[in-house]
Tab-separated table of C-alpha atoms in Angstrom:
chain	number	residue	atom	x	y	z
X	1	MET	CA	-10.921	-8.132	19.780
X	2	ASP	CA	-9.996	-8.731	16.792
X	3	LEU	CA	-7.668	-6.279	15.423
X	4	ARG	CA	-7.685	-7.781	11.572
X	5	PRO	CA	-10.244	-6.232	8.942
X	6	PRO	CA	-12.799	-8.707	8.672
X	7	ALA	CA	-11.532	-9.828	5.197
X	8	PRO	CA	-8.613	-9.385	2.916
X	9	LEU	CA	-7.981	-6.980	0.930
X	10	LEU	CA	-6.739	-6.585	-3.032
X	11	ALA	CA	-5.318	-2.835	-4.799
X	12	PRO	CA	-4.002	-3.738	-7.599
X	13	SER	CA	-1.300	-0.986	-8.434
X	14	LEU	CA	-1.884	1.700	-11.302
X	15	LEU	CA	1.478	1.349	-11.443
X	16	SER	CA	1.677	-1.304	-13.767
X	17	ALA	CA	-1.342	-0.110	-15.678
X	18	ASP	CA	-1.924	0.862	-19.503
X	19	PHE	CA	-1.670	5.295	-18.482
X	20	ALA	CA	-3.727	6.086	-21.573
X	21	ARG	CA	-6.660	3.734	-20.723
X	22	LEU	CA	-6.851	4.293	-16.869
X	23	GLY	CA	-10.767	4.840	-17.072
X	24	GLU	CA	-11.348	1.065	-18.793
X	25	GLU	CA	-7.765	-0.495	-15.829
X	26	LEU	CA	-9.834	0.671	-12.697
X	27	ARG	CA	-13.486	-0.443	-14.727
X	28	THR	CA	-11.825	-3.687	-15.494
X	29	ILE	CA	-10.542	-4.412	-11.731
X	30	GLU	CA	-13.412	-2.959	-10.089
X	31	ALA	CA	-15.785	-5.416	-11.968
X	32	ALA	CA	-13.284	-7.684	-10.494
X	33	GLY	CA	-13.533	-7.848	-7.586
X	34	ALA	CA	-10.483	-5.579	-6.437
X	35	GLN	CA	-11.332	-3.533	-3.366
X	36	VAL	CA	-8.924	-0.491	-3.320
X	37	VAL	CA	-6.925	1.171	-5.961
X	38	HIS	CA	-3.169	1.425	-5.782
X	39	VAL	CA	-1.513	4.781	-6.723
X	40	ASP	CA	2.138	4.542	-6.428
X	41	VAL	CA	4.206	8.663	-6.439
X	42	MET	CA	7.354	8.572	-7.465
X	43	ASP	CA	9.109	12.015	-7.330
X	44	GLY	CA	11.807	11.248	-9.135
X	45	ARG	CA	14.745	12.111	-6.116
X	46	PHE	CA	13.604	9.123	-3.401
X	47	VAL	CA	12.939	6.505	-5.491
X	48	PRO	CA	14.637	6.765	-9.632
X	49	ASN	CA	11.316	7.504	-11.206
X	50	ILE	CA	8.931	9.725	-11.527
X	51	THR	CA	5.034	9.031	-12.407
X	52	ILE	CA	1.958	10.983	-12.102
X	53	GLY	CA	0.985	13.058	-9.598
X	54	LEU	CA	-2.144	15.320	-7.428
X	55	PRO	CA	-3.586	16.487	-11.531
X	56	VAL	CA	-4.076	12.414	-11.693
X	57	VAL	CA	-5.456	11.889	-8.628
X	58	GLU	CA	-8.435	14.580	-8.901
X	59	SER	CA	-9.015	12.220	-12.278
X	60	LEU	CA	-8.687	9.197	-10.844
X	61	ARG	CA	-10.802	10.535	-8.045
X	62	LYS	CA	-13.858	11.172	-10.563
X	63	ALA	CA	-13.505	7.156	-12.775
X	64	THR	CA	-13.897	5.609	-9.746
X	65	ALA	CA	-15.391	5.502	-5.637
X	66	LEU	CA	-12.996	2.190	-4.815
X	67	PRO	CA	-10.898	3.697	-1.871
X	68	LEU	CA	-7.369	5.595	-3.554
X	69	ASP	CA	-4.208	3.946	-1.539
X	70	CYS	CA	-1.850	7.141	-2.707
X	71	HIS	CA	2.034	5.600	-1.924
X	72	LEU	CA	3.906	8.838	-1.706
X	73	MET	CA	8.201	7.015	-2.621
X	74	ILE	CA	8.844	11.216	-2.140
X	75	VAL	CA	10.984	13.187	-1.391
X	76	GLU	CA	9.437	15.907	2.282
X	77	PRO	CA	5.828	14.036	2.016
X	78	LEU	CA	4.865	16.200	4.840
X	79	ARG	CA	4.401	19.422	2.330
X	80	TYR	CA	1.821	17.525	-0.059
X	81	ALA	CA	0.199	14.540	1.847
X	82	ALA	CA	-2.717	16.042	3.092
X	83	ASP	CA	-2.862	17.844	-0.325
X	84	PHE	CA	-3.415	13.582	-1.851
X	85	VAL	CA	-6.171	13.741	1.056
X	86	LYS	CA	-7.958	17.145	-0.705
X	87	ALA	CA	-7.464	15.558	-4.182
X	88	GLY	CA	-9.225	12.363	-3.499
X	89	ALA	CA	-6.711	9.976	-2.157
X	90	ASN	CA	-8.367	7.450	1.298
X	91	TRP	CA	-5.419	6.207	2.120
X	92	VAL	CA	-1.998	8.244	2.334
X	93	SER	CA	1.491	6.068	3.362
X	94	VAL	CA	5.191	8.013	3.610
X	95	HIS	CA	8.315	6.591	4.126
X	96	GLN	CA	10.128	6.269	6.987
X	97	GLU	CA	13.079	6.533	6.015
X	98	ALA	CA	11.673	9.648	3.994
X	99	ASP	CA	10.515	11.535	6.927
X	100	PRO	CA	11.683	12.856	9.860
X	101	HIS	CA	9.144	14.524	11.237
X	102	LEU	CA	6.670	11.226	10.254
X	103	HIS	CA	5.041	11.490	13.617
X	104	ARG	CA	3.874	15.448	12.430
X	105	THR	CA	3.175	14.384	8.485
X	106	LEU	CA	0.985	11.105	9.772
X	107	ALA	CA	-0.989	13.182	12.262
X	108	ALA	CA	-1.916	15.766	8.774
X	109	ILE	CA	-3.627	13.448	7.258
X	110	ARG	CA	-5.328	12.051	9.792
X	111	GLN	CA	-6.319	15.018	10.315
X	112	ALA	CA	-7.528	16.057	6.495
X	113	GLY	CA	-9.241	12.924	6.472
X	114	GLY	CA	-7.509	10.021	5.140
X	115	LYS	CA	-6.341	6.800	6.612
X	116	ALA	CA	-2.106	7.656	7.511
X	117	GLY	CA	0.250	4.681	6.556
X	118	VAL	CA	3.763	4.353	7.311
X	119	VAL	CA	5.974	2.241	4.943
X	120	LEU	CA	9.374	0.421	4.957
X	121	ASN	CA	11.517	-0.572	2.734
X	122	PRO	CA	12.768	-3.783	2.610
X	123	GLY	CA	16.222	-3.170	4.790
X	124	THR	CA	13.808	-1.145	7.102
X	125	PRO	CA	13.195	-3.248	10.455
X	126	VAL	CA	9.631	-3.403	12.317
X	127	GLU	CA	11.165	-2.071	15.329
X	128	THR	CA	11.346	1.000	13.799
X	129	LEU	CA	7.738	2.127	14.018
X	130	VAL	CA	6.756	1.397	18.052
X	131	ASP	CA	7.511	4.209	19.273
X	132	LEU	CA	4.738	5.549	16.627
X	133	VAL	CA	1.917	2.616	17.639
X	134	GLY	CA	-0.745	4.740	17.704
X	135	ASP	CA	-0.548	7.429	15.528
X	136	PHE	CA	-0.946	5.139	12.033
X	137	ASP	CA	-3.153	3.525	11.166
X	138	PHE	CA	-1.811	0.842	8.601
X	139	VAL	CA	2.281	-0.013	7.098
X	140	LEU	CA	2.979	-1.248	3.779
X	141	LEU	CA	5.572	-2.982	3.915
X	142	MET	CA	7.809	-3.055	0.743
X	143	SER	CA	8.786	-6.803	-0.933
X	144	VAL	CA	10.715	-5.106	-3.207
X	145	ASN	CA	13.202	-2.271	-3.015
X	146	PRO	CA	10.736	1.138	-4.414
X	147	GLY	CA	10.701	2.603	-7.358
X	148	PHE	CA	10.014	0.514	-10.907
X	149	GLY	CA	7.427	-2.242	-10.748
X	150	GLY	CA	7.875	-6.267	-12.497
X	151	GLN	CA	10.274	-6.938	-9.281
X	152	SER	CA	11.173	-9.740	-7.550
X	153	PHE	CA	9.598	-10.533	-4.112
X	154	ILE	CA	11.716	-10.804	-1.387
X	155	PRO	CA	11.095	-13.512	0.622
X	156	ARG	CA	12.182	-12.986	4.851
X	157	VAL	CA	8.958	-9.492	4.214
X	158	LEU	CA	7.326	-12.738	5.247
X	159	ASP	CA	9.131	-12.541	9.091
X	160	LYS	CA	8.597	-9.422	8.796
X	161	VAL	CA	4.922	-9.170	8.767
X	162	ARG	CA	5.372	-11.717	11.279
X	163	ARG	CA	6.013	-9.409	13.546
X	164	LEU	CA	4.571	-6.590	12.262
X	165	ASP	CA	1.466	-8.986	13.476
X	166	ALA	CA	3.156	-9.232	16.807
X	167	LEU	CA	3.088	-6.034	17.582
X	168	ARG	CA	0.452	-4.923	16.860
X	169	SER	CA	-1.492	-8.157	18.655
X	170	GLU	CA	1.353	-6.758	21.645
X	171	ARG	CA	0.048	-2.990	21.469
X	172	GLY	CA	-3.336	-4.489	20.699
X	173	VAL	CA	-4.065	-1.975	18.411
X	174	PRO	CA	-5.967	-2.038	15.137
X	175	PHE	CA	-3.710	-1.121	12.257
X	176	PHE	CA	-3.589	-3.093	9.613
X	177	ILE	CA	-0.676	-5.016	7.429
X	178	GLN	CA	-0.147	-4.134	3.719
X	179	VAL	CA	2.425	-6.273	1.850
X	180	ASP	CA	4.176	-4.393	-2.481
X	181	GLY	CA	6.315	-6.037	-4.264
X	182	GLY	CA	6.453	-8.787	-6.566
X	183	VAL	CA	2.756	-10.028	-5.380
X	184	GLY	CA	0.890	-12.787	-7.760
X	185	SER	CA	-0.970	-15.618	-6.738
X	186	LYS	CA	2.264	-18.025	-5.585
X	187	ASN	CA	2.620	-15.128	-2.269
X	188	ALA	CA	-0.120	-14.502	-1.198
X	189	ALA	CA	-2.248	-16.962	0.389
X	190	ASP	CA	0.867	-17.179	2.067
X	191	LEU	CA	1.026	-13.227	2.851
X	192	ILE	CA	-2.647	-13.175	4.641
X	193	ARG	CA	-1.256	-16.445	6.975
X	194	ALA	CA	1.711	-14.645	8.481
X	195	GLY	CA	-0.833	-11.944	8.896
X	196	ALA	CA	-1.386	-9.339	6.055
X	197	ASP	CA	-4.600	-8.269	5.028
X	198	CYS	CA	-4.291	-5.698	2.063
X	199	LEU	CA	-2.176	-7.021	-0.655
X	200	VAL	CA	-0.963	-4.684	-3.658
X	201	ALA	CA	-0.112	-6.461	-6.870
X	202	GLY	CA	0.814	-4.897	-10.598
X	203	ASN	CA	1.988	-7.095	-12.787
X	204	ALA	CA	0.793	-10.331	-11.914
X	205	VAL	CA	-3.141	-8.110	-12.858
X	206	PHE	CA	-2.537	-5.718	-15.223
X	207	LYS	CA	0.290	-7.430	-17.560
X	208	ALA	CA	-1.689	-10.723	-17.326
X	209	GLU	CA	-3.866	-12.333	-19.944
X	210	ASP	CA	-6.771	-11.903	-17.830
X	211	PRO	CA	-6.711	-9.502	-16.201
X	212	LYS	CA	-10.473	-10.479	-14.171
X	213	ALA	CA	-9.674	-13.781	-13.793
X	214	ALA	CA	-6.568	-12.562	-12.140
X	215	VAL	CA	-7.905	-10.521	-9.643
X	216	ALA	CA	-10.043	-13.606	-8.111
X	217	SER	CA	-7.607	-15.883	-8.364
X	218	LEU	CA	-6.181	-13.913	-5.942
X	219	LEU	CA	-8.551	-13.383	-4.280
X	220	SER	CA	-9.384	-16.501	-4.314
X	221	GLU	CA	-5.393	-17.320	-2.650
X	222	MET	CA	-6.028	-13.901	-0.092
X	223	ARG	CA	-8.701	-15.837	1.883
X	224	SER	CA	-7.434	-19.449	2.347
X	225	GLY	CA	-4.553	-18.104	3.566
X	226	ARG	CA	-6.752	-16.370	6.457
X	227	THR	CA	-9.144	-19.553	6.706
X	228	ALA	CA	-6.195	-21.337	7.452
């Protein structure tokens, strides 16, 4: 049984987009071939930054047919996770470090109709997920410390991807692996080769001189990593 999605997915992060032109930015990445929209939700408590909330997600849902991937960098995620699904999110991920009742939160996301994900900070081992395999649909590995865009990729996360891929194979459970932070054309193929299935890219797409060309380059690198 193949435990990985048939093709790798690119999820441009709106954190790096022009917030005054979100509709136009969405149309650009759609036309370029991106398959998912990554939405960073920050509360100024779990991370030292504040971004967007439910009303913006509702507006994004009206503006695109692409799956909305909401990454909740917030305290008390159980209070809000299902509401993000109701607002239009297809995927909702919560931090293992922020949630003492993670099993309950994942179940709430699924019950609301969304894909449930667990996020691990760079210093959190993948082994903390052993007893939750089967209760989540994907794992998001942070390859920077969360809170701000434009940070440099932490290379040792490649090993975490390999360990998580090994756990997936050992348990025979088809969850997918996502990586977020410092992702670009220089490391995209290596991440996919290591076992990642979905890459989040912010500055590499929206700060590029030609975002459409940047998406095409990333997708090409990702496909080469899968076929290597």
